[in-house]
XYZ file of N, CA and C in Angstrom:
747
model
N -0.292 -33.707 -24.255
C 0.659 -33.373 -23.185
C -0.078 -33.318 -21.843
N 0.470 -33.936 -20.803
C -0.173 -33.910 -19.494
C -0.317 -32.481 -18.978
N -1.513 -32.169 -18.475
C -1.778 -30.840 -17.932
C -1.934 -30.952 -16.418
N -1.319 -30.018 -15.706
C -1.353 -30.028 -14.248
C -1.971 -28.734 -13.715
N -2.753 -28.900 -12.677
C -3.303 -27.760 -11.941
C -2.488 -27.591 -10.658
N -1.991 -26.384 -10.434
C -1.233 -26.080 -9.219
C -2.057 -25.191 -8.302
N -2.070 -25.513 -7.026
C -2.631 -24.626 -6.006
C -1.445 -24.029 -5.257
N -1.410 -22.694 -5.196
C -0.177 -22.006 -4.795
C -0.438 -21.021 -3.652
N 0.462 -21.022 -2.706
C 0.438 -20.060 -1.598
C 1.698 -19.207 -1.695
N 1.549 -17.903 -1.474
C 2.757 -17.068 -1.466
C 2.581 -15.792 -0.659
N 3.698 -15.330 -0.159
C 3.809 -14.021 0.483
C 4.243 -13.060 -0.627
N 3.388 -12.114 -0.974
C 3.683 -11.234 -2.103
C 4.653 -10.108 -1.805
N 5.095 -9.973 -0.552
C 5.910 -8.824 -0.155
C 7.157 -8.616 -1.019
N 7.957 -9.645 -1.311
C 9.191 -9.402 -2.070
C 9.024 -9.417 -3.585
N 7.794 -9.556 -4.062
C 7.590 -9.717 -5.503
C 6.894 -8.513 -6.140
N 7.141 -8.353 -7.434
C 6.505 -7.268 -8.201
C 5.172 -7.735 -8.767
N 4.513 -8.659 -8.072
C 3.230 -9.173 -8.501
C 3.324 -10.592 -9.019
N 2.211 -11.078 -9.571
C 2.161 -12.425 -10.124
C 2.822 -12.500 -11.489
N 2.415 -11.611 -12.397
C 2.742 -11.758 -13.815
C 4.177 -11.370 -14.155
N 4.788 -12.174 -15.036
C 6.132 -11.863 -15.527
C 6.139 -10.489 -16.186
N 7.154 -9.700 -15.888
C 7.292 -8.366 -16.469
C 8.763 -8.073 -16.752
N 8.973 -6.968 -17.436
C 10.334 -6.636 -17.878
C 11.297 -6.473 -16.708
N 10.830 -5.866 -15.627
C 11.695 -5.630 -14.467
C 11.007 -6.136 -13.203
N 11.807 -6.647 -12.297
C 11.274 -7.106 -11.021
C 10.978 -8.596 -11.015
N 11.217 -9.228 -9.884
C 10.943 -10.655 -9.713
C 9.458 -10.864 -9.466
N 8.884 -11.865 -10.106
C 7.462 -12.148 -9.949
C 7.246 -13.611 -9.582
N 6.054 -13.893 -9.082
C 5.732 -15.261 -8.675
C 5.682 -16.184 -9.895
N 5.021 -15.747 -10.947
C 4.941 -16.544 -12.168
C 6.340 -16.863 -12.714
N 7.203 -15.884 -12.677
C 8.581 -16.065 -13.153
C 9.312 -17.108 -12.327
N 9.180 -17.030 -11.006
C 9.903 -17.965 -10.139
C 9.414 -19.403 -10.312
N 8.107 -19.579 -10.518
C 7.594 -20.937 -10.730
C 8.094 -21.480 -12.063
N 8.121 -20.633 -13.084
C 8.644 -21.056 -14.390
C 10.115 -21.444 -14.282
N 10.899 -20.682 -13.520
C 12.308 -21.005 -13.325
C 12.477 -22.318 -12.569
N 11.633 -22.524 -11.550
C 11.697 -23.770 -10.778
C 11.344 -24.966 -11.655
N 10.400 -24.759 -12.565
C 10.005 -25.827 -13.480
C 11.163 -26.226 -14.396
N 11.849 -25.221 -14.923
C 12.998 -25.499 -15.796
C 14.102 -26.214 -15.025
N 14.343 -25.794 -13.790
C 15.359 -26.447 -12.964
C 14.978 -27.894 -12.654
N 13.706 -28.161 -12.528
C 13.210 -29.497 -12.200
C 13.322 -30.456 -13.384
N 12.815 -30.037 -14.556
C 12.734 -31.006 -15.658
C 13.278 -30.480 -16.982
N 13.844 -29.279 -16.980
C 14.445 -28.742 -18.190
C 13.470 -28.128 -19.168
N 12.183 -28.115 -18.842
C 11.180 -27.564 -19.749
C 10.928 -26.087 -19.468
N 10.505 -25.372 -20.506
C 10.178 -23.956 -20.373
C 8.691 -23.759 -20.667
N 7.867 -24.334 -19.827
C 6.421 -24.275 -20.007
C 5.872 -22.960 -19.468
N 4.780 -22.510 -20.053
C 4.095 -21.314 -19.570
C 3.221 -21.685 -18.381
N 3.289 -20.873 -17.330
C 2.474 -21.072 -16.132
C 1.302 -20.089 -16.213
N 0.104 -20.608 -16.438
C -1.082 -19.764 -16.633
C -1.821 -19.616 -15.299
N -1.935 -18.390 -14.789
C -2.585 -18.156 -13.508
C -4.066 -17.861 -13.627
N -4.790 -18.107 -12.522
C -6.225 -17.820 -12.479
C -6.487 -16.325 -12.427
N -5.526 -15.565 -11.937
C -5.682 -14.115 -11.837
C -4.359 -13.470 -11.503
N -4.265 -12.209 -11.852
C -3.037 -11.469 -11.571
C -3.167 -10.779 -10.217
N -2.157 -10.932 -9.384
C -2.116 -10.172 -8.133
C -1.006 -9.133 -8.243
N -1.255 -7.959 -7.670
C -0.298 -6.858 -7.745
C 0.868 -7.066 -6.784
N 1.855 -6.208 -6.909
C 2.999 -6.235 -5.996
C 2.514 -6.123 -4.558
N 3.011 -7.007 -3.692
C 2.669 -6.953 -2.280
C 1.410 -7.674 -1.887
N 0.646 -8.181 -2.863
C -0.586 -8.922 -2.574
C -0.246 -10.397 -2.365
N -0.924 -11.038 -1.422
C -0.615 -12.411 -1.039
C -1.640 -13.397 -1.611
N -1.339 -14.678 -1.507
C -2.280 -15.711 -1.945
C -2.231 -16.903 -1.006
N -3.403 -17.394 -0.663
C -3.533 -18.646 0.071
C -3.914 -19.777 -0.870
N -4.519 -19.418 -2.007
C -4.981 -20.438 -2.933
C -5.029 -19.966 -4.371
N -3.950 -19.342 -4.838
C -3.847 -19.029 -6.263
C -3.847 -20.353 -7.034
N -4.379 -20.332 -8.242
C -4.415 -21.536 -9.074
C -3.741 -21.236 -10.404
N -2.996 -22.202 -10.908
C -2.351 -22.072 -12.218
C -2.388 -23.418 -12.913
N -2.216 -23.406 -14.223
C -2.064 -24.670 -14.939
C -0.860 -24.590 -15.864
N -0.315 -25.746 -16.186
C 0.825 -25.848 -17.103
C 0.802 -27.228 -17.750
N 1.522 -27.341 -18.841
C 1.627 -28.616 -19.551
C 3.081 -29.067 -19.591
N 3.292 -30.365 -19.399
C 4.624 -30.953 -19.458
C 4.632 -32.067 -20.509
N 5.785 -32.355 -21.047
C 5.865 -33.414 -22.061
C 5.855 -34.796 -21.420
N 6.336 -34.899 -20.189
C 6.373 -36.185 -19.497
C 5.265 -36.258 -18.456
N 4.715 -37.434 -18.276
C 3.640 -37.653 -17.309
C 4.248 -37.952 -15.926
N 4.561 -36.891 -15.206
C 5.162 -37.040 -13.882
C 4.088 -37.332 -12.834
N 4.414 -38.112 -11.798
C 3.478 -38.266 -10.678
C 3.206 -36.902 -10.031
N 1.988 -36.707 -9.563
C 1.587 -35.410 -9.001
C 2.488 -34.987 -7.837
N 2.792 -35.929 -6.963
C 3.595 -35.572 -5.792
C 5.014 -35.165 -6.196
N 5.512 -35.741 -7.285
C 6.851 -35.387 -7.764
C 6.855 -33.952 -8.276
N 5.831 -33.580 -9.025
C 5.731 -32.202 -9.520
C 5.677 -31.230 -8.348
N 4.817 -31.519 -7.379
C 4.701 -30.646 -6.204
C 6.016 -30.519 -5.451
N 6.596 -31.645 -5.093
C 7.790 -31.623 -4.245
C 9.008 -31.061 -4.973
N 9.144 -31.370 -6.266
C 10.288 -30.856 -7.021
C 10.206 -29.347 -7.188
N 9.020 -28.846 -7.499
C 8.871 -27.396 -7.620
C 9.167 -26.706 -6.296
N 8.655 -27.255 -5.208
C 8.916 -26.648 -3.899
C 10.404 -26.644 -3.574
N 11.087 -27.704 -3.935
C 12.532 -27.765 -3.667
C 13.274 -26.672 -4.417
N 12.855 -26.395 -5.657
C 13.547 -25.394 -6.463
C 13.034 -23.971 -6.224
N 11.951 -23.835 -5.483
C 11.447 -22.494 -5.140
C 12.114 -21.949 -3.880
N 12.725 -22.794 -3.096
C 13.389 -22.316 -1.882
C 14.529 -21.380 -2.233
N 14.763 -20.313 -1.461
C 14.111 -19.956 -0.193
C 12.972 -18.945 -0.367
N 12.502 -18.736 -1.581
C 11.434 -17.754 -1.801
C 10.143 -18.182 -1.104
N 9.342 -17.222 -0.635
C 8.106 -17.541 0.101
C 6.961 -17.922 -0.842
N 7.173 -19.017 -1.568
C 6.171 -19.573 -2.473
C 6.082 -21.066 -2.192
N 4.857 -21.584 -2.089
C 4.681 -23.017 -1.858
C 3.629 -23.564 -2.813
N 3.936 -24.692 -3.446
C 2.953 -25.418 -4.232
C 2.228 -26.338 -3.255
N 0.997 -25.999 -2.928
C 0.230 -26.780 -1.953
C -0.206 -28.113 -2.553
N -0.555 -28.069 -3.850
C -1.030 -29.279 -4.511
C -0.745 -29.192 -5.997
N -0.406 -30.334 -6.602
C -0.300 -30.461 -8.057
C -1.191 -31.623 -8.459
N -2.111 -31.371 -9.417
C -3.057 -32.416 -9.821
C -3.136 -32.509 -11.333
N -3.239 -33.720 -11.862
C -3.513 -33.918 -13.271
C -4.959 -33.499 -13.548
N -5.158 -32.760 -14.619
C -6.492 -32.282 -14.963
C -6.754 -32.534 -16.452
N -8.023 -32.489 -16.872
C -8.332 -32.663 -18.301
C -7.673 -31.583 -19.152
N -7.487 -31.892 -20.420
C -6.792 -30.983 -21.331
C -7.528 -29.664 -21.532
N -8.853 -29.647 -21.267
C -9.611 -28.410 -21.480
C -9.691 -27.543 -20.226
N -9.029 -27.976 -19.137
C -9.027 -27.144 -17.932
C -8.153 -25.918 -18.148
N -8.681 -24.756 -17.785
C -7.930 -23.504 -17.878
C -8.064 -22.773 -16.550
N -6.946 -22.496 -15.898
C -6.978 -21.887 -14.564
C -7.768 -20.588 -14.545
N -7.666 -19.816 -15.618
C -8.362 -18.530 -15.671
C -9.793 -18.662 -16.184
N -9.948 -19.256 -17.362
C -11.240 -19.218 -18.037
C -12.224 -20.268 -17.516
N -11.743 -21.302 -16.841
C -12.651 -22.305 -16.273
C -13.161 -21.897 -14.891
N -12.638 -20.817 -14.336
C -13.009 -20.414 -12.977
C -14.452 -19.923 -12.914
N -15.168 -20.349 -11.883
C -16.549 -19.897 -11.672
C -16.652 -18.857 -10.567
N -15.654 -18.762 -9.710
C -15.667 -17.751 -8.640
C -14.260 -17.575 -8.083
N -14.008 -16.343 -7.646
C -12.742 -16.019 -6.981
C -13.081 -15.388 -5.637
N -12.329 -15.773 -4.616
C -12.605 -15.309 -3.255
C -11.387 -14.570 -2.697
N -11.626 -13.359 -2.216
C -10.562 -12.531 -1.650
C -10.878 -12.186 -0.197
N -9.822 -11.946 0.549
C -9.948 -11.460 1.926
C -9.074 -10.224 2.060
N -9.625 -9.199 2.731
C -8.800 -8.028 3.049
C -8.743 -7.904 4.566
N -7.512 -7.809 5.094
C -7.295 -7.770 6.538
C -6.918 -6.362 6.992
N -7.661 -5.860 7.965
C -7.347 -4.576 8.593
C -7.028 -4.833 10.061
N -5.828 -4.456 10.490
C -5.445 -4.566 11.898
C -5.868 -3.270 12.572
N -6.952 -3.314 13.330
C -7.544 -2.108 13.919
C -7.011 -1.899 15.338
N -5.768 -1.392 15.394
C -5.117 -1.178 16.691
C -4.078 -0.078 16.567
N -3.675 0.473 17.708
C -2.688 1.557 17.708
C -1.254 1.038 17.797
N -1.054 -0.078 18.474
C 0.302 -0.625 18.627
C 0.839 -1.060 17.266
N 2.129 -0.867 17.032
C 2.718 -1.270 15.748
C 2.545 -2.770 15.499
N 2.468 -3.130 14.232
C 2.386 -4.539 13.858
C 3.780 -5.153 13.862
N 3.880 -6.329 14.397
C 5.151 -7.056 14.404
C 5.007 -8.320 13.549
N 4.224 -9.271 14.000
C 4.049 -10.515 13.250
C 3.261 -10.301 11.959
N 2.376 -9.320 11.945
C 1.552 -9.069 10.760
C 2.041 -7.889 9.927
N 3.246 -7.443 10.158
C 3.793 -6.367 9.340
C 3.866 -6.845 7.881
N 3.406 -6.018 6.974
C 3.334 -6.336 5.543
C 2.297 -7.405 5.218
N 1.465 -7.760 6.207
C 0.433 -8.771 5.960
C -0.958 -8.286 6.350
N -1.060 -7.020 6.772
C -2.354 -6.425 7.091
C -2.190 -4.906 7.045
N -3.307 -4.210 6.868
C -3.325 -2.741 6.862
C -3.631 -2.271 8.278
N -2.711 -1.548 8.877
C -2.940 -1.055 10.227
C -3.729 0.243 10.184
N -4.866 0.260 10.862
C -5.708 1.454 10.995
C -5.905 1.691 12.485
N -5.383 2.793 12.988
C -5.408 3.048 14.426
C -6.768 3.549 14.907
N -7.464 4.306 14.088
C -8.756 4.863 14.494
C -9.792 3.747 14.600
N -10.622 3.706 15.665
C -11.618 2.631 15.819
C -12.557 2.558 14.623
N -12.846 1.342 14.193
C -13.721 1.123 13.043
C -15.039 0.488 13.488
N -16.136 1.012 12.967
C -17.456 0.437 13.198
C -17.698 -0.602 12.106
N -17.360 -1.846 12.402
C -17.461 -2.887 11.379
C -18.908 -3.176 10.998
N -19.837 -2.931 11.915
C -21.244 -3.166 11.586
C -21.738 -2.160 10.556
N -21.329 -0.900 10.694
C -21.679 0.111 9.686
C -21.042 -0.232 8.350
N -19.815 -0.712 8.395
C -19.129 -1.120 7.160
C -19.896 -2.253 6.483
N -20.365 -3.194 7.285
C -21.106 -4.332 6.744
C -22.422 -3.910 6.114
N -23.129 -2.985 6.767
C -24.404 -2.513 6.196
C -24.165 -1.783 4.873
N -23.110 -0.973 4.822
C -22.782 -0.264 3.580
C -22.413 -1.255 2.477
N -21.659 -2.266 2.842
C -21.211 -3.260 1.854
C -22.391 -3.956 1.186
N -23.418 -4.250 1.956
C -24.569 -4.979 1.400
C -25.328 -4.166 0.353
N -25.169 -2.846 0.366
C -25.917 -2.008 -0.592
C -25.379 -2.096 -2.010
N -24.191 -2.674 -2.180
C -23.630 -2.720 -3.546
C -23.468 -4.143 -4.058
N -24.094 -5.103 -3.380
C -24.078 -6.469 -3.891
C -24.858 -6.545 -5.194
N -24.498 -7.484 -6.042
C -25.213 -7.663 -7.297
C -24.431 -7.151 -8.492
N -25.133 -7.029 -9.606
C -24.508 -6.651 -10.877
C -24.581 -5.138 -11.069
N -23.413 -4.508 -11.212
C -23.343 -3.050 -11.333
C -22.191 -2.653 -12.238
N -22.207 -1.389 -12.634
C -21.058 -0.755 -13.280
C -20.141 -0.274 -12.154
N -18.965 -0.889 -12.031
C -18.042 -0.578 -10.930
C -16.934 0.386 -11.358
N -17.225 1.294 -12.270
C -16.218 2.261 -12.716
C -15.579 2.992 -11.551
N -16.374 3.377 -10.561
C -15.847 4.112 -9.403
C -14.789 3.306 -8.669
N -14.973 2.011 -8.624
C -14.115 1.160 -7.806
C -13.159 0.295 -8.629
N -12.628 0.858 -9.708
C -11.598 0.141 -10.448
C -10.468 1.095 -10.793
N -9.295 0.542 -11.041
C -8.124 1.364 -11.361
C -8.339 2.096 -12.675
N -7.785 3.296 -12.758
C -7.901 4.080 -13.992
C -7.275 3.345 -15.167
N -6.235 2.542 -14.902
C -5.539 1.814 -15.967
C -6.086 0.409 -16.180
N -7.229 0.079 -15.580
C -7.832 -1.241 -15.740
C -8.093 -1.530 -17.217
N -7.684 -2.714 -17.667
C -7.791 -3.062 -19.079
C -9.031 -3.892 -19.410
N -9.897 -4.138 -18.439
C -11.118 -4.907 -18.702
C -11.989 -4.172 -19.715
N -12.600 -4.924 -20.619
C -13.415 -4.304 -21.668
C -14.672 -3.645 -21.110
N -15.201 -4.196 -20.019
C -16.420 -3.657 -19.409
C -16.215 -3.474 -17.913
N -16.759 -2.394 -17.329
C -16.672 -2.192 -15.884
C -17.791 -2.901 -15.125
N -18.643 -3.624 -15.825
C -19.782 -4.294 -15.193
C -19.332 -5.633 -14.610
N -19.627 -5.820 -13.341
C -19.305 -7.067 -12.659
C -20.445 -7.422 -11.698
N -20.534 -8.700 -11.354
C -21.522 -9.150 -10.363
C -20.802 -9.488 -9.072
N -21.054 -8.721 -8.042
C -20.418 -8.917 -6.742
C -21.323 -9.824 -5.908
N -20.880 -11.049 -5.684
C -21.696 -12.045 -4.992
C -21.609 -11.936 -3.476
N -20.468 -11.515 -2.979
C -20.283 -11.390 -1.532
C -19.416 -10.178 -1.232
N -19.825 -9.377 -0.266
C -18.987 -8.322 0.317
C -19.413 -8.228 1.772
N -18.663 -8.912 2.612
C -19.029 -9.078 4.011
C -17.914 -8.532 4.894
N -18.299 -7.904 5.997
C -17.323 -7.346 6.936
C -17.547 -7.984 8.300
N -16.493 -8.565 8.866
C -16.584 -9.193 10.186
C -15.409 -8.721 11.035
N -15.588 -8.775 12.337
C -14.504 -8.434 13.267
C -14.114 -9.677 14.050
N -12.787 -9.914 14.138
C -12.223 -10.966 14.957
C -11.227 -10.311 15.902
N -11.686 -9.909 17.075
C -10.827 -9.180 18.007
C -10.403 -7.847 17.413
N -9.100 -7.637 17.291
C -8.590 -6.385 16.740
C -8.578 -6.364 15.212
N -8.944 -7.474 14.603
C -8.878 -7.547 13.146
C -10.255 -7.409 12.508
N -10.349 -6.535 11.512
C -11.552 -6.404 10.702
C -11.255 -7.048 9.352
N -12.094 -7.985 8.959
C -11.889 -8.687 7.694
C -13.011 -8.364 6.706
N -12.611 -8.135 5.483
C -13.565 -7.928 4.401
C -13.450 -9.134 3.476
N -14.568 -9.817 3.270
C -14.609 -10.984 2.382
C -15.347 -10.595 1.102
N -14.726 -10.834 -0.035
C -15.326 -10.475 -1.319
C -15.266 -11.664 -2.266
N -16.390 -11.935 -2.937
C -16.453 -13.040 -3.891
C -17.178 -12.601 -5.156
N -16.664 -13.030 -6.294
C -17.274 -12.764 -7.592
C -16.651 -13.716 -8.595
N -17.291 -13.839 -9.744
C -16.677 -14.660 -10.784
C -15.369 -14.027 -11.248
N -15.368 -12.708 -11.379
C -14.142 -11.990 -11.739
C -14.199 -10.593 -11.150
N -13.035 -10.007 -10.975
C -12.918 -8.664 -10.400
C -12.175 -7.747 -11.363
N -12.437 -6.474 -11.233
C -11.703 -5.455 -11.980
C -10.383 -5.172 -11.271
N -9.450 -4.556 -11.989
C -8.157 -4.212 -11.398
C -8.365 -3.244 -10.231
N -7.850 -3.621 -9.072
C -7.920 -2.829 -7.835
C -9.332 -2.704 -7.264
N -10.273 -3.530 -7.708
C -11.646 -3.401 -7.216
C -11.746 -3.664 -5.711
N -11.136 -4.736 -5.233
C -11.251 -5.069 -3.811
C -10.537 -4.032 -2.952
N -9.362 -3.603 -3.371
C -8.638 -2.593 -2.600
C -9.362 -1.247 -2.615
N -10.009 -0.929 -3.711
C -10.793 0.310 -3.780
C -11.977 0.250 -2.820
N -12.648 -0.895 -2.787
C -13.780 -1.057 -1.877
C -13.308 -1.050 -0.423
N -12.180 -1.679 -0.142
C -11.656 -1.694 1.231
C -11.316 -0.290 1.707
N -10.692 0.509 0.830
C -10.358 1.884 1.202
C -11.589 2.726 1.468
N -12.639 2.521 0.701
C -13.877 3.282 0.892
C -14.646 2.786 2.116
N -14.652 1.480 2.343
C -15.323 0.947 3.537
C -14.637 1.412 4.818
N -13.339 1.588 4.760
C -12.621 2.116 5.932
C -13.132 3.500 6.308
N -13.453 4.318 5.313
C -14.005 5.651 5.581
C -15.366 5.547 6.260
N -16.168 4.568 5.862
C -17.453 4.337 6.521
C -17.219 3.936 7.974
N -16.273 3.017 8.183
C -15.988 2.550 9.532
C -15.499 3.639 10.463
N -14.782 4.616 9.907
C -14.284 5.736 10.704
C -15.338 6.814 10.920
N -16.469 6.707 10.225
C -17.513 7.725 10.337
C -17.284 8.909 9.423
N -16.300 8.827 8.537
C -16.019 9.933 7.610
C -16.931 9.877 6.386
N -17.487 8.707 6.110
C -18.526 8.544 5.087
C -19.784 8.019 5.761
N -20.944 8.528 5.326
C -22.204 7.926 5.744
C -22.326 6.560 5.060
N -23.159 5.701 5.616
C -23.285 4.354 5.066
C -23.747 4.358 3.613
N -24.604 5.325 3.253
C -25.139 5.336 1.886
C -24.170 5.928 0.856
N -23.030 6.457 1.332
C -22.079 7.055 0.385
C -21.362 6.007 -0.455
N -21.237 4.784 0.061
C -20.600 3.737 -0.729
C -21.420 3.468 -1.992
N -22.755 3.427 -1.829
C -23.630 3.190 -2.975
C -23.709 4.422 -3.875
N -23.779 5.639 -3.276
C -23.864 6.841 -4.132
C -22.612 7.020 -4.969
N -21.449 6.653 -4.387
C -20.205 6.728 -5.156
C -20.236 5.710 -6.296
N -20.756 4.525 -6.033
C -20.890 3.514 -7.084
C -21.763 4.029 -8.223
N -22.921 4.604 -7.875
C -23.870 5.079 -8.876
C -23.319 6.239 -9.697
N -22.357 6.978 -9.125
C -21.768 8.119 -9.840
C -20.896 7.670 -11.013
N -20.389 6.440 -10.963
C -19.516 5.904 -12.016
C -18.365 6.865 -12.312
N -17.718 7.283 -11.215
C -16.681 8.313 -11.296
C -15.546 7.911 -10.364
N -14.397 7.606 -10.915
C -13.259 7.141 -10.120
C -12.876 8.141 -9.033
N -13.075 9.424 -9.266
C -12.695 10.435 -8.273
C -13.555 10.352 -7.006
N -14.675 9.636 -7.061
C -15.535 9.489 -5.888
C -15.079 8.351 -4.975
N -14.110 7.567 -5.419
C -13.618 6.446 -4.621
C -12.753 6.942 -3.464
N -12.797 6.231 -2.347
C -11.888 6.536 -1.253
C -10.467 6.169 -1.638
N -9.512 6.534 -0.794
C -8.106 6.208 -1.072
C -7.929 4.699 -1.184
N -7.098 4.273 -2.130
C -6.847 2.858 -2.375
C -6.181 2.223 -1.152
N -6.746 1.126 -0.668
C -6.143 0.411 0.457
C -4.812 -0.201 0.008
N -3.830 -0.296 0.890
C -2.516 -0.839 0.501
C -2.602 -2.319 0.158
N -1.669 -2.802 -0.667
C -1.720 -4.203 -1.105
C -1.458 -5.215 -0.006
N -0.775 -4.825 1.053
C -0.337 -5.793 2.065
C -1.490 -6.517 2.749
N -2.687 -5.928 2.757
C -3.811 -6.567 3.448
C -4.628 -7.505 2.591
N -4.313 -7.593 1.296
C -5.147 -8.360 0.366
C -4.614 -9.772 0.137
N -5.530 -10.741 0.144
C -5.201 -12.150 -0.072
C -6.167 -12.757 -1.082
N -5.633 -13.443 -2.082
C -6.448 -14.301 -2.933
C -6.600 -15.610 -2.173
N -7.795 -15.873 -1.685
C -8.001 -17.010 -0.785
C -8.177 -18.310 -1.552
N -9.039 -18.300 -2.585
C -9.297 -19.530 -3.327
C -9.991 -19.204 -4.639
N -10.004 -20.192 -5.526
C -10.666 -20.080 -6.824
C -11.543 -21.314 -6.991
N -12.801 -21.100 -7.372
C -13.732 -22.204 -7.583
C -13.845 -22.540 -9.059
N -14.204 -23.796 -9.312
C -14.415 -24.253 -10.684
C -15.752 -24.974 -10.780
N -16.429 -24.767 -11.915
C -17.789 -25.266 -12.081
C -17.865 -26.783 -11.993
N -16.831 -27.472 -12.453
C -16.801 -28.928 -12.342
C -15.501 -29.361 -11.696
N -15.544 -30.512 -11.103
C -14.351 -31.023 -10.419
C -13.215 -31.229 -11.416
N -12.001 -30.933 -10.974
C -10.835 -31.079 -11.850
C -9.912 -32.158 -11.302
């Protein structure tokens, strides 16, 4: 059966997350419905990662199998036609080898967290960034972030209900930059724990405000204690930017 890789962009605001669930509309559900409307098939849409309610994506990846060998552009355009008016777009549909798996073939996942560091209310970026009115020292945040790069037990920075078998992860990138009024946190790893990026963003915000010393981010990590984590950053500022694969697909 022909296998297709989808690159997907979506505004997570109106959805209860990526994964199909008993209640609430989800991105995975809407793509599956669009697929059935397009060709009558009820194929499973396998995502590279689950995003929570309110989290956005610029480059989520999924794969699916169809019984007919449709041209790539037809799959892309037909799905987009049936996804309207929901804020989901199939950026690309590509034929891939049968052993490609959106989740298990991934070699890296890249996230961005956006903080709007201003006092005026957000208008265009409402529900698309976390507004923090107090001035943030992004350089202090960046220095703190560098202290936890590498392979660690991230128990402190994962959700209590995280279902991962191990809290150990290798954090390849945690960078903080300022673009005018916006502070961006860039995070990259092969895989992340549930709420790991939002937990780190919430704790880095405390460093930026001067409420945490720079070394507290690392001491909280070493404590392996969820209660040492700062308040969880809201989902609206988080974006799944892209997913890398070890070989070309």
